[in-house]
Amino acid sequence: MMASFMPDKDLQQMLSFQTLYIGVSPQKGPSLYNIIPMIELLYGVWFIKGGMHTMAISMAKLFEELGGKIHYNANVDKVLTANNKVKGISVNGVEINGDYVICNADFPYAITELIEDDNLRGKYTKEKIEKMEYSCSCLVFYWGVEGEFPELETHKQILKWLQRVIPVSMF
Amino acid sequence: MGGLSAAIRLQNEGYDVEVYEKESIPGGKMHQIKTGGYTFDVGPTLVQIK
């Protein structure tokens, strides 16, 4: 597909390897993942002071500043339903009711473990979920190294053309 | 991060939002490990349905 627009193999790799982040071949990846090279090229890749986790801490802080409340160490056991509607959640065995529930847990876990009523899972039955294949994401090494490496920029990518594309990203 | 993003937007729209988080820190998959004087970001090393 990409080769029909760009004959240059390096450019093809640069703009197509991002689906490997989710363990899917560029030939099979959803076009949605074009967002990643688009963002890289238009806005650049940045490193947050203190690391990526600073983003999470800052967003939690913003939410609390807006008046929201975060309950930590609060394990949601179930999403509670009644009359085909979600009515609340069960946290460590305690029922909490709400007008709306938004669940951001991993989908296969949430739909099979948190929803009790088989009829409310729609087409995502336990059998269907169990049959689904998982793809491998990146192989990631965390290296603690001494010194500084000014020749390496944030998110430096080294592409190597073997039989498949092997991207290496430095963060 | 999807949960926090939704929570911030809805709280800002005037909804009364409460977040229930299993861990003792925010971020979910976006985790951080501190060891031996080094700090490691742990990213989205999760699996997804094909």
PDB file of C-alpha atoms in Angstrom:
ATOM      1  CA  MET A   1       0.000   0.000   0.000  1.00  0.00           C
ATOM      2  CA  MET A   2       2.595   2.513   1.171  1.00  0.00           C
ATOM      3  CA  ALA A   3       5.031   1.359  -1.500  1.00  0.00           C
ATOM      4  CA  SER A   4       2.623   2.565  -4.179  1.00  0.00           C
ATOM      5  CA  PHE A   5       3.036   6.135  -2.879  1.00  0.00           C
ATOM      6  CA  MET A   6       6.664   6.003  -1.728  1.00  0.00           C
ATOM      7  CA  PRO A   7       9.294   3.917  -3.479  1.00  0.00           C
ATOM      8  CA  ASP A   8      11.918   4.695  -0.808  1.00  0.00           C
ATOM      9  CA  LYS A   9      12.163   1.814   1.684  1.00  0.00           C
ATOM     10  CA  ASP A  10      13.548   3.954   4.522  1.00  0.00           C
ATOM     11  CA  LEU A  11      10.608   6.329   4.268  1.00  0.00           C
ATOM     12  CA  GLN A  12       8.186   3.414   4.148  1.00  0.00           C
ATOM     13  CA  GLN A  13       9.684   2.031   7.344  1.00  0.00           C
ATOM     14  CA  MET A  14       9.741   5.394   9.058  1.00  0.00           C
ATOM     15  CA  LEU A  15       6.055   5.933   8.426  1.00  0.00           C
ATOM     16  CA  SER A  16       4.758   2.419   8.930  1.00  0.00           C
ATOM     17  CA  PHE A  17       6.580   0.632  11.760  1.00  0.00           C
ATOM     18  CA  GLN A  18       4.468   2.246  14.504  1.00  0.00           C
ATOM     19  CA  THR A  19       1.857  -0.523  14.408  1.00  0.00           C
ATOM     20  CA  LEU A  20       4.600  -2.804  15.755  1.00  0.00           C
ATOM     21  CA  TYR A  21       4.092  -0.981  19.069  1.00  0.00           C
ATOM     22  CA  ILE A  22       0.900  -3.021  19.368  1.00  0.00           C
ATOM     23  CA  GLY A  23       2.445  -6.149  17.910  1.00  0.00           C
ATOM     24  CA  VAL A  24       0.653  -5.883  14.595  1.00  0.00           C
ATOM     25  CA  SER A  25       2.346  -5.960  11.191  1.00  0.00           C
ATOM     26  CA  PRO A  26       2.173  -2.654   9.257  1.00  0.00           C
ATOM     27  CA  GLN A  27       0.393  -4.607   6.498  1.00  0.00           C
ATOM     28  CA  LYS A  28      -2.417  -5.536   8.895  1.00  0.00           C
ATOM     29  CA  GLY A  29      -2.457  -2.550  11.244  1.00  0.00           C
ATOM     30  CA  PRO A  30      -5.483  -0.285  11.531  1.00  0.00           C
ATOM     31  CA  SER A  31      -5.052   3.071   9.761  1.00  0.00           C
ATOM     32  CA  LEU A  32      -5.773   4.754  13.105  1.00  0.00           C
ATOM     33  CA  TYR A  33      -2.110   4.207  13.968  1.00  0.00           C
ATOM     34  CA  ASN A  34      -1.113   6.735  11.323  1.00  0.00           C
ATOM     35  CA  ILE A  35      -1.818   9.194  14.124  1.00  0.00           C
ATOM     36  CA  ILE A  36       1.518   8.238  15.701  1.00  0.00           C
ATOM     37  CA  PRO A  37       3.862   9.184  12.804  1.00  0.00           C
ATOM     38  CA  MET A  38       1.620  12.204  12.176  1.00  0.00           C
ATOM     39  CA  ILE A  39       2.139  13.448  15.755  1.00  0.00           C
ATOM     40  CA  GLU A  40       5.866  12.655  15.617  1.00  0.00           C
ATOM     41  CA  LEU A  41       6.319  14.642  12.415  1.00  0.00           C
ATOM     42  CA  LEU A  42       4.016  17.586  13.120  1.00  0.00           C
ATOM     43  CA  TYR A  43       4.522  18.115  16.850  1.00  0.00           C
ATOM     44  CA  GLY A  44       7.726  16.238  17.713  1.00  0.00           C
ATOM     45  CA  VAL A  45       8.358  13.802  20.544  1.00  0.00           C
ATOM     46  CA  TRP A  46       8.971  15.239  23.992  1.00  0.00           C
ATOM     47  CA  PHE A  47      10.151  13.956  27.320  1.00  0.00           C
ATOM     48  CA  ILE A  48       8.385  15.136  30.453  1.00  0.00           C
ATOM     49  CA  LYS A  49      10.563  16.299  33.340  1.00  0.00           C
ATOM     50  CA  GLY A  50      10.473  13.586  35.992  1.00  0.00           C
ATOM     51  CA  GLY A  51       9.391  10.964  33.465  1.00  0.00           C
ATOM     52  CA  MET A  52       6.067   9.980  31.957  1.00  0.00           C
ATOM     53  CA  HIS A  53       4.541   9.222  35.328  1.00  0.00           C
ATOM     54  CA  THR A  54       4.581  12.964  36.027  1.00  0.00           C
ATOM     55  CA  MET A  55       1.744  13.149  33.490  1.00  0.00           C
ATOM     56  CA  ALA A  56      -0.391  10.787  35.587  1.00  0.00           C
ATOM     57  CA  ILE A  57       0.373  12.609  38.848  1.00  0.00           C
ATOM     58  CA  SER A  58      -0.360  15.984  37.244  1.00  0.00           C
ATOM     59  CA  MET A  59      -3.662  14.821  35.764  1.00  0.00           C
ATOM     60  CA  ALA A  60      -4.722  13.392  39.126  1.00  0.00           C
ATOM     61  CA  LYS A  61      -3.813  16.741  40.713  1.00  0.00           C
ATOM     62  CA  LEU A  62      -5.817  18.672  38.112  1.00  0.00           C
ATOM     63  CA  PHE A  63      -8.836  16.433  38.646  1.00  0.00           C
ATOM     64  CA  GLU A  64      -8.694  16.988  42.406  1.00  0.00           C
ATOM     65  CA  GLU A  65      -8.243  20.736  41.955  1.00  0.00           C
ATOM     66  CA  LEU A  66     -11.446  20.708  39.896  1.00  0.00           C
ATOM     67  CA  GLY A  67     -13.224  19.152  42.878  1.00  0.00           C
ATOM     68  CA  GLY A  68     -13.054  15.485  41.907  1.00  0.00           C
ATOM     69  CA  LYS A  69     -12.311  12.733  44.391  1.00  0.00           C
ATOM     70  CA  ILE A  70      -9.939   9.788  43.861  1.00  0.00           C
ATOM     71  CA  HIS A  71     -10.248   6.695  46.043  1.00  0.00           C
ATOM     72  CA  TYR A  72      -6.948   4.812  46.006  1.00  0.00           C
ATOM     73  CA  ASN A  73      -6.516   1.161  47.003  1.00  0.00           C
ATOM     74  CA  ALA A  74     -10.142   0.805  45.957  1.00  0.00           C
ATOM     75  CA  ASN A  75     -10.560  -2.452  44.079  1.00  0.00           C
ATOM     76  CA  VAL A  76     -13.713  -2.561  41.966  1.00  0.00           C
ATOM     77  CA  ASP A  77     -15.112  -6.114  42.288  1.00  0.00           C
ATOM     78  CA  LYS A  78     -18.196  -5.731  40.114  1.00  0.00           C
ATOM     79  CA  VAL A  79     -20.081  -3.335  37.898  1.00  0.00           C
ATOM     80  CA  LEU A  80     -23.605  -3.556  39.308  1.00  0.00           C
ATOM     81  CA  THR A  81     -26.568  -3.745  36.968  1.00  0.00           C
ATOM     82  CA  ALA A  82     -30.340  -3.799  37.258  1.00  0.00           C
ATOM     83  CA  ASN A  83     -32.980  -3.936  34.529  1.00  0.00           C
ATOM     84  CA  ASN A  84     -30.376  -3.992  31.745  1.00  0.00           C
ATOM     85  CA  LYS A  85     -28.764  -0.816  33.042  1.00  0.00           C
ATOM     86  CA  VAL A  86     -25.610  -0.107  35.006  1.00  0.00           C
ATOM     87  CA  LYS A  87     -26.521   1.236  38.441  1.00  0.00           C
ATOM     88  CA  GLY A  88     -23.196   1.379  40.264  1.00  0.00           C
ATOM     89  CA  ILE A  89     -20.116  -0.539  41.359  1.00  0.00           C
ATOM     90  CA  SER A  90     -19.024  -2.782  44.174  1.00  0.00           C
ATOM     91  CA  VAL A  91     -15.748  -1.681  45.796  1.00  0.00           C
ATOM     92  CA  ASN A  92     -14.123  -4.085  48.254  1.00  0.00           C
ATOM     93  CA  GLY A  93     -17.619  -5.509  48.741  1.00  0.00           C
ATOM     94  CA  VAL A  94     -19.312  -2.158  49.393  1.00  0.00           C
ATOM     95  CA  GLU A  95     -22.051  -1.060  46.980  1.00  0.00           C
ATOM     96  CA  ILE A  96     -21.707   2.432  45.506  1.00  0.00           C
ATOM     97  CA  ASN A  97     -24.478   3.758  43.292  1.00  0.00           C
ATOM     98  CA  GLY A  98     -24.069   6.294  40.524  1.00  0.00           C
ATOM     99  CA  ASP A  99     -25.992   7.753  37.589  1.00  0.00           C
ATOM    100  CA  TYR A 100     -23.204   6.813  35.208  1.00  0.00           C
ATOM    101  CA  VAL A 101     -20.286   4.408  35.375  1.00  0.00           C
ATOM    102  CA  ILE A 102     -17.239   4.714  33.121  1.00  0.00           C
ATOM    103  CA  CYS A 103     -14.954   1.715  33.166  1.00  0.00           C
ATOM    104  CA  ASN A 104     -11.346   2.053  32.020  1.00  0.00           C
ATOM    105  CA  ALA A 105     -10.170  -1.418  33.028  1.00  0.00           C
ATOM    106  CA  ASP A 106      -8.714  -3.685  30.352  1.00  0.00           C
ATOM    107  CA  PHE A 107     -11.697  -4.692  28.206  1.00  0.00           C
ATOM    108  CA  PRO A 108     -11.439  -8.539  28.282  1.00  0.00           C
ATOM    109  CA  TYR A 109     -11.038  -8.436  32.075  1.00  0.00           C
ATOM    110  CA  ALA A 110     -13.851  -5.935  32.599  1.00  0.00           C
ATOM    111  CA  ILE A 111     -16.413  -7.623  30.370  1.00  0.00           C
ATOM    112  CA  THR A 112     -15.793 -11.121  31.735  1.00  0.00           C
ATOM    113  CA  GLU A 113     -15.021 -10.416  35.402  1.00  0.00           C
ATOM    114  CA  LEU A 114     -16.841  -7.207  36.314  1.00  0.00           C
ATOM    115  CA  ILE A 115     -20.123  -7.790  34.463  1.00  0.00           C
ATOM    116  CA  GLU A 116     -21.935 -10.719  36.080  1.00  0.00           C
ATOM    117  CA  ASP A 117     -25.024 -11.040  33.908  1.00  0.00           C
ATOM    118  CA  ASP A 118     -24.200 -13.127  30.809  1.00  0.00           C
ATOM    119  CA  ASN A 119     -27.013 -11.443  28.880  1.00  0.00           C
ATOM    120  CA  LEU A 120     -25.473  -7.988  29.260  1.00  0.00           C
ATOM    121  CA  ARG A 121     -22.192  -8.822  27.535  1.00  0.00           C
ATOM    122  CA  GLY A 122     -23.777  -8.719  24.107  1.00  0.00           C
ATOM    123  CA  LYS A 123     -21.576 -10.419  21.531  1.00  0.00           C
ATOM    124  CA  TYR A 124     -18.598 -10.464  23.902  1.00  0.00           C
ATOM    125  CA  THR A 125     -19.392 -13.763  25.589  1.00  0.00           C
ATOM    126  CA  LYS A 126     -16.812 -15.393  27.836  1.00  0.00           C
ATOM    127  CA  GLU A 127     -16.257 -18.039  25.150  1.00  0.00           C
ATOM    128  CA  LYS A 128     -15.582 -15.419  22.491  1.00  0.00           C
ATOM    129  CA  ILE A 129     -13.163 -13.512  24.738  1.00  0.00           C
ATOM    130  CA  GLU A 130     -11.282 -16.710  25.608  1.00  0.00           C
ATOM    131  CA  LYS A 131     -10.875 -17.552  21.926  1.00  0.00           C
ATOM    132  CA  MET A 132      -9.424 -14.164  21.026  1.00  0.00           C
ATOM    133  CA  GLU A 133      -5.725 -14.018  20.315  1.00  0.00           C
ATOM    134  CA  TYR A 134      -3.481 -11.530  22.018  1.00  0.00           C
ATOM    135  CA  SER A 135      -0.699  -9.771  20.197  1.00  0.00           C
ATOM    136  CA  CYS A 136       2.667  -9.080  21.756  1.00  0.00           C
ATOM    137  CA  SER A 137       3.562  -5.432  22.174  1.00  0.00           C
ATOM    138  CA  CYS A 138       7.160  -4.203  22.213  1.00  0.00           C
ATOM    139  CA  LEU A 139      10.087  -5.999  23.750  1.00  0.00           C
ATOM    140  CA  VAL A 140      11.259  -3.353  26.191  1.00  0.00           C
ATOM    141  CA  PHE A 141      14.564  -3.160  28.019  1.00  0.00           C
ATOM    142  CA  TYR A 142      15.010  -0.746  30.892  1.00  0.00           C
ATOM    143  CA  TRP A 143      18.678   0.112  31.114  1.00  0.00           C
ATOM    144  CA  GLY A 144      20.227   2.105  33.914  1.00  0.00           C
ATOM    145  CA  VAL A 145      23.340   3.633  32.347  1.00  0.00           C
ATOM    146  CA  GLU A 146      26.020   5.944  33.658  1.00  0.00           C
ATOM    147  CA  GLY A 147      26.875   9.230  32.021  1.00  0.00           C
ATOM    148  CA  GLU A 148      25.134  11.313  29.406  1.00  0.00           C
ATOM    149  CA  PHE A 149      24.741  10.679  25.713  1.00  0.00           C
ATOM    150  CA  PRO A 150      24.295  13.982  23.869  1.00  0.00           C
ATOM    151  CA  GLU A 151      24.482  12.197  20.505  1.00  0.00           C
ATOM    152  CA  LEU A 152      21.254  10.362  21.328  1.00  0.00           C
ATOM    153  CA  GLU A 153      18.097  12.416  21.159  1.00  0.00           C
ATOM    154  CA  THR A 154      14.827  11.605  22.888  1.00  0.00           C
ATOM    155  CA  HIS A 155      12.989   8.887  21.026  1.00  0.00           C
ATOM    156  CA  LYS A 156      15.876   8.148  18.706  1.00  0.00           C
ATOM    157  CA  GLN A 157      14.889   5.419  16.315  1.00  0.00           C
ATOM    158  CA  ILE A 158      17.289   3.032  14.659  1.00  0.00           C
ATOM    159  CA  LEU A 159      15.720   1.111  11.821  1.00  0.00           C
ATOM    160  CA  LYS A 160      17.254  -2.014  10.472  1.00  0.00           C
ATOM    161  CA  TRP A 161      16.055  -3.750   7.392  1.00  0.00           C
ATOM    162  CA  LEU A 162      16.273  -7.512   7.695  1.00  0.00           C
ATOM    163  CA  GLN A 163      13.389  -9.606   6.527  1.00  0.00           C
ATOM    164  CA  ARG A 164      11.152  -7.582   8.799  1.00  0.00           C
ATOM    165  CA  VAL A 165      11.322  -4.115  10.206  1.00  0.00           C
ATOM    166  CA  ILE A 166      13.044  -3.962  13.596  1.00  0.00           C
ATOM    167  CA  PRO A 167      12.634  -0.575  15.229  1.00  0.00           C
ATOM    168  CA  VAL A 168      14.674   0.466  18.226  1.00  0.00           C
ATOM    169  CA  SER A 169      13.489   3.482  20.172  1.00  0.00           C
ATOM    170  CA  MET A 170      15.613   5.280  22.734  1.00  0.00           C
ATOM    171  CA  PHE A 171      13.712   7.155  25.412  1.00  0.00           C
TER     172      PHE A 171
ATOM    173  CA  MET B   1      -4.960   7.634  31.718  1.00  0.00           C
ATOM    174  CA  GLY B   2      -8.228   7.153  29.842  1.00  0.00           C
ATOM    175  CA  GLY B   3     -10.040   7.121  33.173  1.00  0.00           C
ATOM    176  CA  LEU B   4      -8.356  10.298  34.406  1.00  0.00           C
ATOM    177  CA  SER B   5      -8.937  12.038  31.063  1.00  0.00           C
ATOM    178  CA  ALA B   6     -12.650  11.222  31.203  1.00  0.00           C
ATOM    179  CA  ALA B   7     -12.813  12.216  34.880  1.00  0.00           C
ATOM    180  CA  ILE B   8     -11.196  15.627  34.266  1.00  0.00           C
ATOM    181  CA  ARG B   9     -13.439  16.420  31.298  1.00  0.00           C
ATOM    182  CA  LEU B  10     -16.651  15.376  33.064  1.00  0.00           C
ATOM    183  CA  GLN B  11     -15.749  17.117  36.326  1.00  0.00           C
ATOM    184  CA  ASN B  12     -15.010  20.249  34.301  1.00  0.00           C
ATOM    185  CA  GLU B  13     -18.432  19.922  32.628  1.00  0.00           C
ATOM    186  CA  GLY B  14     -20.068  20.022  36.037  1.00  0.00           C
ATOM    187  CA  TYR B  15     -20.567  16.340  36.785  1.00  0.00           C
ATOM    188  CA  ASP B  16     -19.777  15.115  40.287  1.00  0.00           C
ATOM    189  CA  VAL B  17     -17.063  12.542  39.537  1.00  0.00           C
ATOM    190  CA  GLU B  18     -15.387  10.011  41.806  1.00  0.00           C
ATOM    191  CA  VAL B  19     -12.556   7.759  40.620  1.00  0.00           C
ATOM    192  CA  TYR B  20     -11.983   4.305  42.120  1.00  0.00           C
ATOM    193  CA  GLU B  21      -8.386   3.196  41.624  1.00  0.00           C
ATOM    194  CA  LYS B  22      -7.093  -0.245  42.581  1.00  0.00           C
ATOM    195  CA  GLU B  23      -3.511   0.890  43.139  1.00  0.00           C
ATOM    196  CA  SER B  24      -2.139   3.377  45.645  1.00  0.00           C
ATOM    197  CA  ILE B  25      -0.954   5.749  42.879  1.00  0.00           C
ATOM    198  CA  PRO B  26      -2.589   7.120  39.701  1.00  0.00           C
ATOM    199  CA  GLY B  27      -1.679   6.235  36.123  1.00  0.00           C
ATOM    200  CA  GLY B  28      -2.545   2.568  35.692  1.00  0.00           C
ATOM    201  CA  LYS B  29      -0.271   1.142  33.004  1.00  0.00           C
ATOM    202  CA  MET B  30       1.745   4.359  33.103  1.00  0.00           C
ATOM    203  CA  HIS B  31       3.739   3.312  36.101  1.00  0.00           C
ATOM    204  CA  GLN B  32       7.160   4.197  37.494  1.00  0.00           C
ATOM    205  CA  ILE B  33       9.823   2.090  39.138  1.00  0.00           C
ATOM    206  CA  LYS B  34      12.538   3.637  41.314  1.00  0.00           C
ATOM    207  CA  THR B  35      15.504   1.468  42.109  1.00  0.00           C
ATOM    208  CA  GLY B  36      19.230   1.886  42.747  1.00  0.00           C
ATOM    209  CA  GLY B  37      19.027   5.641  42.257  1.00  0.00           C
ATOM    210  CA  TYR B  38      17.457   5.274  38.814  1.00  0.00           C
ATOM    211  CA  THR B  39      13.924   5.990  37.718  1.00  0.00           C
ATOM    212  CA  PHE B  40      12.243   3.898  35.029  1.00  0.00           C
ATOM    213  CA  ASP B  41       9.049   4.763  33.225  1.00  0.00           C
ATOM    214  CA  VAL B  42       6.852   1.765  32.643  1.00  0.00           C
ATOM    215  CA  GLY B  43       4.752   2.299  29.579  1.00  0.00           C
ATOM    216  CA  PRO B  44       1.873   0.644  27.803  1.00  0.00           C
ATOM    217  CA  THR B  45       3.327  -2.853  27.756  1.00  0.00           C
ATOM    218  CA  LEU B  46      -0.165  -4.225  27.547  1.00  0.00           C
ATOM    219  CA  VAL B  47      -1.820  -6.569  25.146  1.00  0.00           C
ATOM    220  CA  GLN B  48      -4.678  -5.785  22.843  1.00  0.00           C
ATOM    221  CA  ILE B  49      -7.273  -7.819  21.091  1.00  0.00           C
ATOM    222  CA  LYS B  50      -6.636  -8.395  17.428  1.00  0.00           C
TER     223      LYS B  50
END
